[in-house]
XYZ file of C-alpha atoms in Angstrom:
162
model
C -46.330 19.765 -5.365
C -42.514 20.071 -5.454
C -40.276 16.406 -5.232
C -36.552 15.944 -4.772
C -34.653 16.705 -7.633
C -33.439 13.782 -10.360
C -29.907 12.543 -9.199
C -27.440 9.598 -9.453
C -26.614 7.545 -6.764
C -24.051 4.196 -6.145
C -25.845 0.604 -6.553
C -26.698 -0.575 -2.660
C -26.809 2.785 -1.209
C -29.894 4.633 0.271
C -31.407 8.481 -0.396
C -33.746 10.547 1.257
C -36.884 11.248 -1.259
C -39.049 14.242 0.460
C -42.772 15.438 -1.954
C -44.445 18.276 -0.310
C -47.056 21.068 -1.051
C -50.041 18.076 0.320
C -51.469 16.573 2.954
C -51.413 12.873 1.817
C -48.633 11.238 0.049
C -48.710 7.824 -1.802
C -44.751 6.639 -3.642
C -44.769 4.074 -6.184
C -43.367 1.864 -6.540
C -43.087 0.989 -3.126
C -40.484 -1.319 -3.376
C -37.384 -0.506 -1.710
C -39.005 2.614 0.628
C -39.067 3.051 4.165
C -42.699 5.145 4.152
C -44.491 4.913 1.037
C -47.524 7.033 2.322
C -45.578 10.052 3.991
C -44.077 13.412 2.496
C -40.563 11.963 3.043
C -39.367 8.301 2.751
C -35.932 6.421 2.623
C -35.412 4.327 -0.846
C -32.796 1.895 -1.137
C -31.181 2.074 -4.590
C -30.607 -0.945 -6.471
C -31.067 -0.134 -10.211
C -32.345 2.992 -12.049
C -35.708 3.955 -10.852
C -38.145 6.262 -11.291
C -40.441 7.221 -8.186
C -43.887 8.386 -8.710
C -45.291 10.959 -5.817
C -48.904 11.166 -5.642
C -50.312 13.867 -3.187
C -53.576 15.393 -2.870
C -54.570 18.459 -0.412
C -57.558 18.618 1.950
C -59.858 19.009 -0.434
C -58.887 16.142 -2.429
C -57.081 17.444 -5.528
C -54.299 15.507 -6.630
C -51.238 16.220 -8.531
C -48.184 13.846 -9.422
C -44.596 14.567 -9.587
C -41.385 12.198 -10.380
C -38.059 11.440 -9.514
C -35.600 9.509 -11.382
C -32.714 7.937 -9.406
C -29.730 6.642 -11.683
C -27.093 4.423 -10.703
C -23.428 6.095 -10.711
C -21.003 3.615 -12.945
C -18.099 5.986 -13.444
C -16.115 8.478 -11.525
C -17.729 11.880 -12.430
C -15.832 14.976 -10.836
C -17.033 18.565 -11.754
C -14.209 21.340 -12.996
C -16.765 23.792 -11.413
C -19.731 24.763 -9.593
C -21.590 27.855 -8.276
C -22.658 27.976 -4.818
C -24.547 31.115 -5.056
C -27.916 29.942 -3.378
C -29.806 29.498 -6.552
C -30.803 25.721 -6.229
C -28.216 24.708 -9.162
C -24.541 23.206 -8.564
C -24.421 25.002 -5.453
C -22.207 22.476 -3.809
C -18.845 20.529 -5.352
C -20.730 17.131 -5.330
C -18.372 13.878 -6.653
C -19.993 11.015 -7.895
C -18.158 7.564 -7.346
C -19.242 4.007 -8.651
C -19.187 1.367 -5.098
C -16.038 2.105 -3.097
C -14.472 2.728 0.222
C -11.444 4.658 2.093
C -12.985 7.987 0.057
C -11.196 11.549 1.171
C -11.457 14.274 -0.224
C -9.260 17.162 0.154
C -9.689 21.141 -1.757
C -7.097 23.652 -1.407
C -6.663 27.563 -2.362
C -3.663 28.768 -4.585
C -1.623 28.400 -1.850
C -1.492 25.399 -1.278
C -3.586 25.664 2.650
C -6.195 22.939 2.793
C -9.800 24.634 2.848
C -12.050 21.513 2.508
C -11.704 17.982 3.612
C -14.171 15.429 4.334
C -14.042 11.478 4.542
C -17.498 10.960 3.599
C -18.915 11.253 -0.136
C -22.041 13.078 1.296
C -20.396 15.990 3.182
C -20.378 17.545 -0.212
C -18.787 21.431 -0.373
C -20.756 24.700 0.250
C -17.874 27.004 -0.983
C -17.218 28.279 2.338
C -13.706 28.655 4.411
C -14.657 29.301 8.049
C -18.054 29.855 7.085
C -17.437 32.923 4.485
C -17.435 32.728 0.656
C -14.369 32.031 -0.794
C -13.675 34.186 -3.871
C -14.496 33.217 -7.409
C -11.260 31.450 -8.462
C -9.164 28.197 -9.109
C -8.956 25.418 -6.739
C -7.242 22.311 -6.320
C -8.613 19.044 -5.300
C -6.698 15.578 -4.203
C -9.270 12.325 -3.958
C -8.129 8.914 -3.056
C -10.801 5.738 -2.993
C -10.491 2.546 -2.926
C -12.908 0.449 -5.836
C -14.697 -2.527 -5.739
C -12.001 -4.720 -6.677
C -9.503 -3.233 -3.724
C -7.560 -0.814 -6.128
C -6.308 2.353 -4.828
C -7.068 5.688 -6.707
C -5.394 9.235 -6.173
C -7.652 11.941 -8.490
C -6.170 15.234 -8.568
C -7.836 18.255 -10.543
C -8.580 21.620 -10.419
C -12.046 23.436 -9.981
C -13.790 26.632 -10.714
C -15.936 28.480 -8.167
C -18.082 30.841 -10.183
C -20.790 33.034 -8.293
């Protein structure tokens, strides 16, 4: 069976979990999941967990796969990523501890704004208009707002390697 992969996600907030490769599906713990017995399932994210799937196929062989879910308690922005299709960093993904007012800007050397989104999960593909951009150095602005109402302005640079 194949299961999402392990991430890190803000305390309160909820993920999509998806196990497939079956034909039944059991989560544990259930706690905290929207559809313990089906191939996909909501989980509200508290604390660091670890989900257990258990599947078995029509003829009743099993197999068990996990995912661990971590709680995000620091601001963690890449310097790079690769969005080359091959199932690793292949989107510019921040990771933010509770907060609100997030936006997110990327620009190219020259300063024109390629990338902006106002919502942590609209994470980057690497794409202007739907092409590649080119392997080089960009420039990213964030502002956020934390859990105690303070204001944040992140600038940095990042890498696209293919």
């Amino acid at each position: 069976i194949s299961i999402s992969h392990d991430t890190n996600v803000a305390a309160g907030s909820s993920i999509a979990l998806q196990c497939s490769g079956a034909v039944n599906y059991a989560w544990w713990p259930i706690a905290g999941l929207s559809n313990p017995n089906g191939s996909s399932t909501m989980a509200s994210i508290q604390q660091p967990i670890s989900y257990l799937c258990t599947a078995s196929d029509a003829n009743n062989c099993t197999a068990s796969a996990a995912v661990n879910i971590g709680i995000i308690s620091q601001l963690v922005i890449p310097n790079a990523f690769s969005p080359n299709a091959d199932g690793i960093n292949d989107e510019f993904a921040i990771q933010l501890p509770p907060h609100t007012n997030y936006h997110l800007r990327i620009f190219n050397r020259w300063g024109n704004e390629i990338f902006t989104s106002t919502a942590i999960q609209n994470k980057w593909n690497g794409k202007y208009k739907n092409i590649d951009v080119p392997m080089e150095t960009y420039f990213s602005t964030l502002t956020w707002v934390d859990a105690k109402n303070v204001e944040h302005i992140e600038n940095g640079e990042l890498t696209v390697v293919r």
